[in-house]
C-alpha cells in the first residue's frame, strides 16, 4: 500500500526558505522541533524517512549528515557526480523514491515519510495526492533568500496543531515564529 507523506518547512514572510545553501536565520529551538518531528514514531521498532534534493542534503552541515535516526533519501539526476554514504538511498526522482519505499526492503521499517526540501521537491510533493500535510513554521520577518517555498495549493487548509506542537507564537533571537499545520482536503 502507498504511504502518505508530509512536508516540513520553515518559511519567512517573503516565502524564503534558504540562501546560498543555508538557512537565513538561526533558530535552535525551531531546528530541534524539525528534528523531533521528523524522528517521531509510534512504533519504536520503526524509523522515518526524510526525502530531500541534493542541494538540501549538502546544505546540512557535514557533521550532521546524513540526518541521524532517519533513512535519508537524496534526489539527484547526477548521482555519479557525488559521493554519498552507503546508508543513504539515492534516487533520480520523487516518484522513484516513493516507489522504492513502497516496494522494497528500504520501506519495511519506515513509519512516516517526510519531504524536507528544497523548492522543486516541495512543489512536486504538494501536487501529489499522497501529500497529507505540510508542517509549516511561519517566520514573521523578511529575510534575503535565493530559495523560496512554492505557493500552497488551495486544497491545503490550516488544521489544529498536534498535541505536542505549541500553538502560540514562539520567539528566539528577536525572531517571532509560529508552527502551523496545513492538511490536504483533497485526500
mmCIF file of C-alpha atoms in Angstrom:
data_model
loop_
_atom_site.group_PDB
_atom_site.id
_atom_site.type_symbol
_atom_site.label_atom_id
_atom_site.label_comp_id
_atom_site.label_asym_id
_atom_site.label_seq_id
_atom_site.Cartn_x
_atom_site.Cartn_y
_atom_site.Cartn_z
ATOM 1 C CA UNK A 1 0.000 0.000 0.000
ATOM 2 C CA UNK A 2 1.223 3.506 -0.816
ATOM 3 C CA UNK A 3 2.028 5.541 2.282
ATOM 4 C CA UNK A 4 1.004 9.178 2.585
ATOM 5 C CA UNK A 5 3.765 11.665 3.330
ATOM 6 C CA UNK A 6 4.098 15.126 4.854
ATOM 7 C CA UNK A 7 6.274 18.140 4.111
ATOM 8 C CA UNK A 8 8.052 20.129 6.808
ATOM 9 C CA UNK A 9 9.444 23.608 6.157
ATOM 10 C CA UNK A 10 10.257 26.969 7.754
ATOM 11 C CA UNK A 11 9.206 29.929 5.592
ATOM 12 C CA UNK A 12 9.741 33.667 6.106
ATOM 13 C CA UNK A 13 7.322 36.431 5.072
ATOM 14 C CA UNK A 14 8.684 36.640 1.505
ATOM 15 C CA UNK A 15 8.307 32.825 1.154
ATOM 16 C CA UNK A 16 12.077 32.368 1.517
ATOM 17 C CA UNK A 17 13.474 29.059 2.756
ATOM 18 C CA UNK A 18 17.224 29.447 2.201
ATOM 19 C CA UNK A 19 20.175 31.444 0.956
ATOM 20 C CA UNK A 20 23.435 30.129 -0.516
ATOM 21 C CA UNK A 21 22.649 26.592 0.644
ATOM 22 C CA UNK A 22 21.967 27.616 4.252
ATOM 23 C CA UNK A 23 19.159 28.904 6.428
ATOM 24 C CA UNK A 24 18.929 32.719 6.592
ATOM 25 C CA UNK A 25 18.022 32.606 10.304
ATOM 26 C CA UNK A 26 19.482 30.978 13.401
ATOM 27 C CA UNK A 27 16.703 29.334 15.405
ATOM 28 C CA UNK A 28 17.949 26.474 17.604
ATOM 29 C CA UNK A 29 14.518 25.645 19.010
ATOM 30 C CA UNK A 30 12.989 25.505 15.526
ATOM 31 C CA UNK A 31 15.759 23.113 14.398
ATOM 32 C CA UNK A 32 15.049 20.952 17.470
ATOM 33 C CA UNK A 33 11.351 20.956 16.501
ATOM 34 C CA UNK A 34 12.299 19.823 12.963
ATOM 35 C CA UNK A 35 14.493 17.040 14.352
ATOM 36 C CA UNK A 36 11.954 15.883 16.960
ATOM 37 C CA UNK A 37 9.063 15.959 14.456
ATOM 38 C CA UNK A 38 10.879 14.081 11.687
ATOM 39 C CA UNK A 39 12.161 11.429 14.149
ATOM 40 C CA UNK A 40 8.857 10.862 15.999
ATOM 41 C CA UNK A 41 7.419 7.342 15.628
ATOM 42 C CA UNK A 42 4.680 5.476 17.466
ATOM 43 C CA UNK A 43 6.309 2.082 16.888
ATOM 44 C CA UNK A 44 9.793 2.060 18.464
ATOM 45 C CA UNK A 45 10.915 -0.672 16.053
ATOM 46 C CA UNK A 46 10.469 1.708 13.108
ATOM 47 C CA UNK A 47 12.040 4.936 11.877
ATOM 48 C CA UNK A 48 11.119 7.672 9.436
ATOM 49 C CA UNK A 49 12.423 8.576 6.001
ATOM 50 C CA UNK A 50 13.417 12.126 5.047
ATOM 51 C CA UNK A 51 13.401 12.878 1.324
ATOM 52 C CA UNK A 52 15.405 15.846 0.066
ATOM 53 C CA UNK A 53 17.072 17.205 -3.000
ATOM 54 C CA UNK A 54 20.846 17.064 -3.400
ATOM 55 C CA UNK A 55 21.349 20.778 -2.632
ATOM 56 C CA UNK A 56 19.321 20.466 0.575
ATOM 57 C CA UNK A 57 21.387 17.449 1.622
ATOM 58 C CA UNK A 58 24.688 19.250 1.028
ATOM 59 C CA UNK A 59 23.262 22.339 2.786
ATOM 60 C CA UNK A 60 23.167 20.310 6.024
ATOM 61 C CA UNK A 61 26.438 20.772 7.939
ATOM 62 C CA UNK A 62 28.741 17.838 7.166
ATOM 63 C CA UNK A 63 28.893 16.830 10.844
ATOM 64 C CA UNK A 64 25.087 16.476 10.906
ATOM 65 C CA UNK A 65 24.567 14.482 7.707
ATOM 66 C CA UNK A 66 23.137 12.134 6.951
ATOM 67 C CA UNK A 67 20.394 13.228 9.370
ATOM 68 C CA UNK A 68 20.643 10.701 12.225
ATOM 69 C CA UNK A 69 17.986 8.125 13.164
ATOM 70 C CA UNK A 70 16.198 8.548 9.818
ATOM 71 C CA UNK A 71 16.587 6.998 6.391
ATOM 72 C CA UNK A 72 17.986 9.832 4.249
ATOM 73 C CA UNK A 73 16.692 9.701 0.676
ATOM 74 C CA UNK A 74 18.528 12.022 -1.716
ATOM 75 C CA UNK A 75 17.079 13.053 -5.070
ATOM 76 C CA UNK A 76 19.557 13.787 -7.856
ATOM 77 C CA UNK A 77 19.690 13.122 -11.562
ATOM 78 C CA UNK A 78 23.519 13.066 -11.397
ATOM 79 C CA UNK A 79 24.259 10.549 -8.637
ATOM 80 C CA UNK A 80 27.590 9.546 -10.202
ATOM 81 C CA UNK A 81 28.887 13.121 -9.784
ATOM 82 C CA UNK A 82 28.686 12.918 -5.969
ATOM 83 C CA UNK A 83 29.693 10.647 -3.123
ATOM 84 C CA UNK A 84 27.055 9.607 -0.616
ATOM 85 C CA UNK A 85 27.380 7.360 2.451
ATOM 86 C CA UNK A 86 26.294 3.749 1.871
ATOM 87 C CA UNK A 87 23.295 4.041 4.235
ATOM 88 C CA UNK A 88 21.749 6.835 2.133
ATOM 89 C CA UNK A 89 19.208 5.930 -0.562
ATOM 90 C CA UNK A 90 19.865 7.882 -3.763
ATOM 91 C CA UNK A 91 17.054 8.185 -6.321
ATOM 92 C CA UNK A 92 16.634 10.149 -9.540
ATOM 93 C CA UNK A 93 13.097 11.387 -8.750
ATOM 94 C CA UNK A 94 10.495 11.691 -6.020
ATOM 95 C CA UNK A 95 8.431 9.077 -7.843
ATOM 96 C CA UNK A 96 11.323 6.593 -7.784
ATOM 97 C CA UNK A 97 11.971 7.286 -4.081
ATOM 98 C CA UNK A 98 8.330 6.675 -3.147
ATOM 99 C CA UNK A 99 8.212 3.519 -5.283
ATOM 100 C CA UNK A 100 11.317 2.133 -3.532
ATOM 101 C CA UNK A 101 9.840 2.949 -0.109
ATOM 102 C CA UNK A 102 6.587 1.216 -1.154
ATOM 103 C CA UNK A 103 8.011 -1.898 -2.781
ATOM 104 C CA UNK A 104 11.494 -2.693 -1.417
ATOM 105 C CA UNK A 105 13.128 -3.518 1.887
ATOM 106 C CA UNK A 106 14.012 0.182 2.274
ATOM 107 C CA UNK A 107 10.427 0.835 3.286
ATOM 108 C CA UNK A 108 9.798 -2.159 5.532
ATOM 109 C CA UNK A 109 10.722 -0.373 8.783
ATOM 110 C CA UNK A 110 9.572 3.133 7.750
ATOM 111 C CA UNK A 111 6.691 4.624 9.732
ATOM 112 C CA UNK A 112 6.500 8.164 8.277
ATOM 113 C CA UNK A 113 7.852 9.833 5.163
ATOM 114 C CA UNK A 114 8.906 13.483 5.369
ATOM 115 C CA UNK A 115 9.721 15.810 2.483
ATOM 116 C CA UNK A 116 12.341 18.289 3.743
ATOM 117 C CA UNK A 117 13.250 20.378 0.667
ATOM 118 C CA UNK A 118 14.075 22.153 -1.462
ATOM 119 C CA UNK A 119 11.762 24.194 -3.626
ATOM 120 C CA UNK A 120 11.194 21.839 -6.579
ATOM 121 C CA UNK A 121 10.847 18.802 -4.284
ATOM 122 C CA UNK A 122 8.226 20.647 -2.202
ATOM 123 C CA UNK A 123 6.354 21.726 -5.348
ATOM 124 C CA UNK A 124 6.214 18.183 -6.744
ATOM 125 C CA UNK A 125 5.291 16.756 -3.335
ATOM 126 C CA UNK A 126 2.375 19.133 -2.766
ATOM 127 C CA UNK A 127 0.972 18.287 -6.212
ATOM 128 C CA UNK A 128 0.848 14.602 -5.256
ATOM 129 C CA UNK A 129 -2.360 13.057 -3.949
ATOM 130 C CA UNK A 130 -0.155 11.265 -1.407
ATOM 131 C CA UNK A 131 0.763 14.550 0.308
ATOM 132 C CA UNK A 132 -1.212 14.522 3.558
ATOM 133 C CA UNK A 133 0.120 17.551 5.447
ATOM 134 C CA UNK A 134 2.531 20.474 5.392
ATOM 135 C CA UNK A 135 4.101 21.303 8.763
ATOM 136 C CA UNK A 136 4.970 24.949 8.184
ATOM 137 C CA UNK A 137 6.901 27.206 10.540
ATOM 138 C CA UNK A 138 5.770 30.720 9.693
ATOM 139 C CA UNK A 139 8.675 33.093 10.399
ATOM 140 C CA UNK A 140 7.225 36.546 10.972
ATOM 141 C CA UNK A 141 10.012 38.511 9.314
ATOM 142 C CA UNK A 142 11.532 39.003 5.852
ATOM 143 C CA UNK A 143 14.984 37.626 5.044
ATOM 144 C CA UNK A 144 17.226 37.789 1.993
ATOM 145 C CA UNK A 145 16.762 34.430 0.268
ATOM 146 C CA UNK A 146 17.579 32.769 -3.025
ATOM 147 C CA UNK A 147 15.369 29.697 -2.459
ATOM 148 C CA UNK A 148 11.626 30.021 -1.986
ATOM 149 C CA UNK A 149 8.693 27.859 -0.932
ATOM 150 C CA UNK A 150 6.135 27.380 -3.728
ATOM 151 C CA UNK A 151 2.561 28.615 -3.371
ATOM 152 C CA UNK A 152 0.490 26.275 -1.227
ATOM 153 C CA UNK A 153 -2.207 24.538 -3.283
ATOM 154 C CA UNK A 154 -5.738 25.704 -2.411
ATOM 155 C CA UNK A 155 -6.635 22.178 -1.265
ATOM 156 C CA UNK A 156 -4.477 22.662 1.867
ATOM 157 C CA UNK A 157 -6.195 24.272 4.856
ATOM 158 C CA UNK A 158 -4.946 25.061 8.356
ATOM 159 C CA UNK A 159 -5.906 22.449 10.967
ATOM 160 C CA UNK A 160 -5.302 22.285 14.714
ATOM 161 C CA UNK A 161 -1.716 21.576 15.735
ATOM 162 C CA UNK A 162 -0.794 18.123 17.009
ATOM 163 C CA UNK A 163 -0.917 17.971 20.821
ATOM 164 C CA UNK A 164 2.882 18.128 21.143
ATOM 165 C CA UNK A 165 3.261 21.215 18.899
ATOM 166 C CA UNK A 166 2.882 24.641 20.550
ATOM 167 C CA UNK A 167 0.107 26.814 19.094
ATOM 168 C CA UNK A 168 1.310 30.116 20.496
ATOM 169 C CA UNK A 169 3.844 32.385 18.782
ATOM 170 C CA UNK A 170 7.455 31.454 19.647
ATOM 171 C CA UNK A 171 10.360 33.879 19.909
ATOM 172 C CA UNK A 172 14.096 33.293 19.650
ATOM 173 C CA UNK A 173 16.910 35.737 18.786
ATOM 174 C CA UNK A 174 14.292 38.514 18.366
ATOM 175 C CA UNK A 175 12.589 36.465 15.638
ATOM 176 C CA UNK A 176 8.940 35.552 16.112
ATOM 177 C CA UNK A 177 7.582 32.385 14.505
ATOM 178 C CA UNK A 178 4.572 30.121 14.669
ATOM 179 C CA UNK A 179 4.018 26.441 13.938
ATOM 180 C CA UNK A 180 1.088 25.669 11.629
ATOM 181 C CA UNK A 181 -0.216 22.504 10.035
ATOM 182 C CA UNK A 182 -1.921 22.520 6.641
ATOM 183 C CA UNK A 183 -3.859 19.431 5.655
ATOM 184 C CA UNK A 184 -4.784 18.377 2.136
ATOM 185 C CA UNK A 185 -8.587 18.324 1.897
ATOM 186 C CA UNK A 186 -8.498 16.561 -1.489
ATOM 187 C CA UNK A 187 -7.497 13.205 0.020
#
